[in-house]
Short mmCIF file of C-alpha atoms in Angstrom, two decimals:
data_model
loop_
_atom_site.label_atom_id
_atom_site.label_comp_id
_atom_site.label_asym_id
_atom_site.label_seq_id
_atom_site.Cartn_x
_atom_site.Cartn_y
_atom_site.Cartn_z
CA UNK A 1 153.06 101.51 107.65
CA UNK A 2 155.33 104.08 109.54
CA UNK A 3 152.62 105.47 111.80
CA UNK A 4 154.58 104.59 114.84
CA UNK A 5 152.17 101.96 116.26
CA UNK A 6 155.11 99.76 117.47
CA UNK A 7 157.00 102.71 119.11
CA UNK A 8 153.86 103.97 120.72
CA UNK A 9 152.74 100.48 121.79
CA UNK A 10 156.05 99.94 123.54
CA UNK A 11 156.07 103.15 125.35
CA UNK A 12 152.33 102.83 126.42
CA UNK A 13 152.91 99.27 127.60
CA UNK A 14 155.65 100.20 129.79
CA UNK A 15 153.79 103.15 131.07
CA UNK A 16 150.51 101.20 132.14
CA UNK A 17 152.28 97.93 133.11
CA UNK A 18 150.98 95.72 130.22
CA UNK A 19 152.64 93.45 128.12
CA UNK A 20 153.25 94.81 124.51
CA UNK A 21 152.94 92.42 121.42
CA UNK A 22 153.40 93.40 117.87
CA UNK A 23 151.52 91.19 115.75
CA UNK A 24 153.90 91.36 112.78
CA UNK A 25 156.79 90.49 115.22
CA UNK A 26 154.72 87.55 116.51
CA UNK A 27 154.01 86.22 113.04
CA UNK A 28 157.86 86.31 112.36
CA UNK A 29 158.66 84.47 115.75
CA UNK A 30 156.09 81.76 114.94
CA UNK A 31 157.05 81.14 111.36
CA UNK A 32 160.85 81.84 111.65
CA UNK A 33 160.94 84.07 108.69
CA UNK A 34 160.50 87.74 107.80
CA UNK A 35 157.29 89.36 106.66
CA UNK A 36 158.88 90.09 103.42
CA UNK A 37 159.65 86.26 103.03
CA UNK A 38 156.24 85.45 103.78
CA UNK A 39 154.85 87.92 101.17
CA UNK A 40 157.24 86.34 98.72
CA UNK A 41 156.41 82.71 99.27
CA UNK A 42 152.61 83.12 100.21
CA UNK A 43 151.54 86.33 98.74
CA UNK A 44 149.67 88.89 100.58
CA UNK A 45 146.67 86.69 101.13
CA UNK A 46 148.99 83.95 102.87
CA UNK A 47 150.23 86.69 105.24
CA UNK A 48 146.72 87.98 105.92
CA UNK A 49 145.67 84.51 106.95
CA UNK A 50 148.52 84.17 109.38
CA UNK A 51 147.81 87.64 110.51
CA UNK A 52 144.12 86.91 111.39
CA UNK A 53 144.99 83.85 113.47
CA UNK A 54 147.38 85.77 115.47
CA UNK A 55 144.87 88.83 115.98
CA UNK A 56 142.15 86.02 116.91
CA UNK A 57 144.38 84.89 119.80
CA UNK A 58 145.49 88.33 120.91
CA UNK A 59 142.25 89.76 121.19
CA UNK A 60 141.23 87.07 123.58
CA UNK A 61 143.91 87.97 125.91
CA UNK A 62 143.87 90.83 128.70
CA UNK A 63 146.67 93.02 129.82
CA UNK A 64 148.11 93.46 126.39
CA UNK A 65 149.06 96.59 124.15
CA UNK A 66 148.93 95.36 120.64
CA UNK A 67 150.44 96.98 117.57
CA UNK A 68 148.86 95.35 114.61
CA UNK A 69 150.19 95.66 111.08
CA UNK A 70 148.74 98.30 108.94
CA UNK A 71 146.56 96.15 106.81
CA UNK A 72 145.01 94.29 109.84
CA UNK A 73 141.81 96.02 109.36
CA UNK A 74 141.31 94.69 105.82
CA UNK A 75 139.60 91.61 106.92
CA UNK A 76 136.08 92.03 108.60
CA UNK A 77 136.72 89.19 111.04
CA UNK A 78 139.85 91.17 112.25
CA UNK A 79 137.86 94.58 112.45
CA UNK A 80 135.23 92.73 114.45
CA UNK A 81 137.78 91.17 116.94
CA UNK A 82 139.44 94.43 117.23
CA UNK A 83 136.35 96.28 117.87
CA UNK A 84 135.10 93.68 120.67
CA UNK A 85 138.61 92.73 121.92
CA UNK A 86 139.74 96.00 123.42
CA UNK A 87 140.35 99.77 123.04
CA UNK A 88 141.50 100.64 119.64
CA UNK A 89 143.63 103.51 118.85
CA UNK A 90 144.06 104.55 115.21
CA UNK A 91 147.14 106.56 114.62
CA UNK A 92 146.44 108.62 111.68
CA UNK A 93 149.21 109.93 109.57
CA UNK A 94 149.04 111.48 106.15
CA UNK A 95 150.69 109.60 103.41
CA UNK A 96 153.28 112.22 102.62
CA UNK A 97 154.54 111.87 106.38
CA UNK A 98 154.41 107.99 106.02
CA UNK A 99 156.58 108.36 102.97
CA UNK A 100 159.18 110.41 104.54
CA UNK A 101 159.38 107.86 107.43
CA UNK A 102 159.55 104.76 105.33
CA UNK A 103 161.28 105.81 102.07
CA UNK A 104 164.53 104.19 103.17
CA UNK A 105 163.01 101.03 104.76
CA UNK A 106 163.58 97.94 102.49
CA UNK A 107 161.51 95.63 104.74
CA UNK A 108 158.13 96.96 103.58
CA UNK A 109 156.86 94.41 100.87
CA UNK A 110 153.89 96.72 99.83
CA UNK A 111 156.12 99.70 99.03
CA UNK A 112 158.49 97.84 96.65
CA UNK A 113 156.92 99.58 93.84
CA UNK A 114 157.75 102.29 91.44
CA UNK A 115 155.97 105.06 93.09
CA UNK A 116 155.84 104.30 96.91
CA UNK A 117 153.94 107.67 97.53
CA UNK A 118 151.34 106.84 95.12
CA UNK A 119 150.93 103.43 96.92
CA UNK A 120 150.74 104.80 100.27
CA UNK A 121 148.08 107.23 98.99
CA UNK A 122 146.28 104.25 97.65
CA UNK A 123 146.54 102.25 100.91
CA UNK A 124 145.47 105.44 102.95
CA UNK A 125 142.37 105.90 100.96
CA UNK A 126 141.38 102.07 101.18
CA UNK A 127 142.18 101.76 104.94
CA UNK A 128 141.34 105.02 106.51
CA UNK A 129 137.72 104.37 106.60
CA UNK A 130 138.19 101.00 108.14
CA UNK A 131 140.45 102.28 110.74
CA UNK A 132 137.68 104.84 111.45
CA UNK A 133 135.22 102.11 111.78
CA UNK A 134 136.94 100.33 114.45
CA UNK A 135 138.66 103.19 116.30
CA UNK A 136 137.66 104.13 119.93
CA UNK A 137 139.96 107.06 119.40
CA UNK A 138 141.64 108.81 116.55
CA UNK A 139 145.04 110.37 117.03
CA UNK A 140 146.87 112.68 114.70
CA UNK A 141 150.11 110.69 114.74
CA UNK A 142 151.81 113.03 112.23
CA UNK A 143 152.11 115.83 114.52
CA UNK A 144 153.06 114.91 118.09
CA UNK A 145 156.04 112.74 118.99
CA UNK A 146 155.82 109.25 120.68
CA UNK A 147 156.01 110.72 124.16
CA UNK A 148 153.25 113.09 123.63
CA UNK A 149 151.00 110.31 121.96
CA UNK A 150 151.76 107.89 124.79
CA UNK A 151 151.04 110.46 127.55
CA UNK A 152 147.55 111.19 125.86
CA UNK A 153 147.00 107.28 125.31
CA UNK A 154 147.78 106.66 129.07
CA UNK A 155 145.39 109.26 130.08
CA UNK A 156 142.58 107.73 127.76
CA UNK A 157 143.28 104.26 128.86
CA UNK A 158 143.03 105.34 132.64
CA UNK A 159 139.63 106.72 131.91
CA UNK A 160 138.40 104.41 129.38
CA UNK A 161 139.73 101.29 130.51
CA UNK A 162 139.68 101.95 134.32
CA UNK A 163 143.44 101.37 134.69
#
């Protein structure tokens, strides 16, 4: 949450001529409701089921840059689909930076807690090993801006994906 996945994915897709899809936006478009509403009605488990279906579809397509939700790596089947379905980049951002980026955002259901920083630290500890498991490339997303990260990823994609 707040790592810059959607921003970087949009910029990268423009640069390499691929279509950009944000899995959270795709879920909202298909359901007609916001992610917080899905969490409210179906809970996190319901949202993760929907997310898995979308990821299954997106990883079968070619010519896409996909920005997944931050928790997409929680399900083993998502990790496998991501690992085999494309070139996976992990924008690694420390929890304190994520907190600064998300503290005013009320559209993040998992951060609707008394101590959002502690929650981010817990999520980071849980998810970091999973991101590392599937990542073809780990980028320090806490230092560079979206433009410099996009340039790096375009170079990597050109080499690794034969663009």
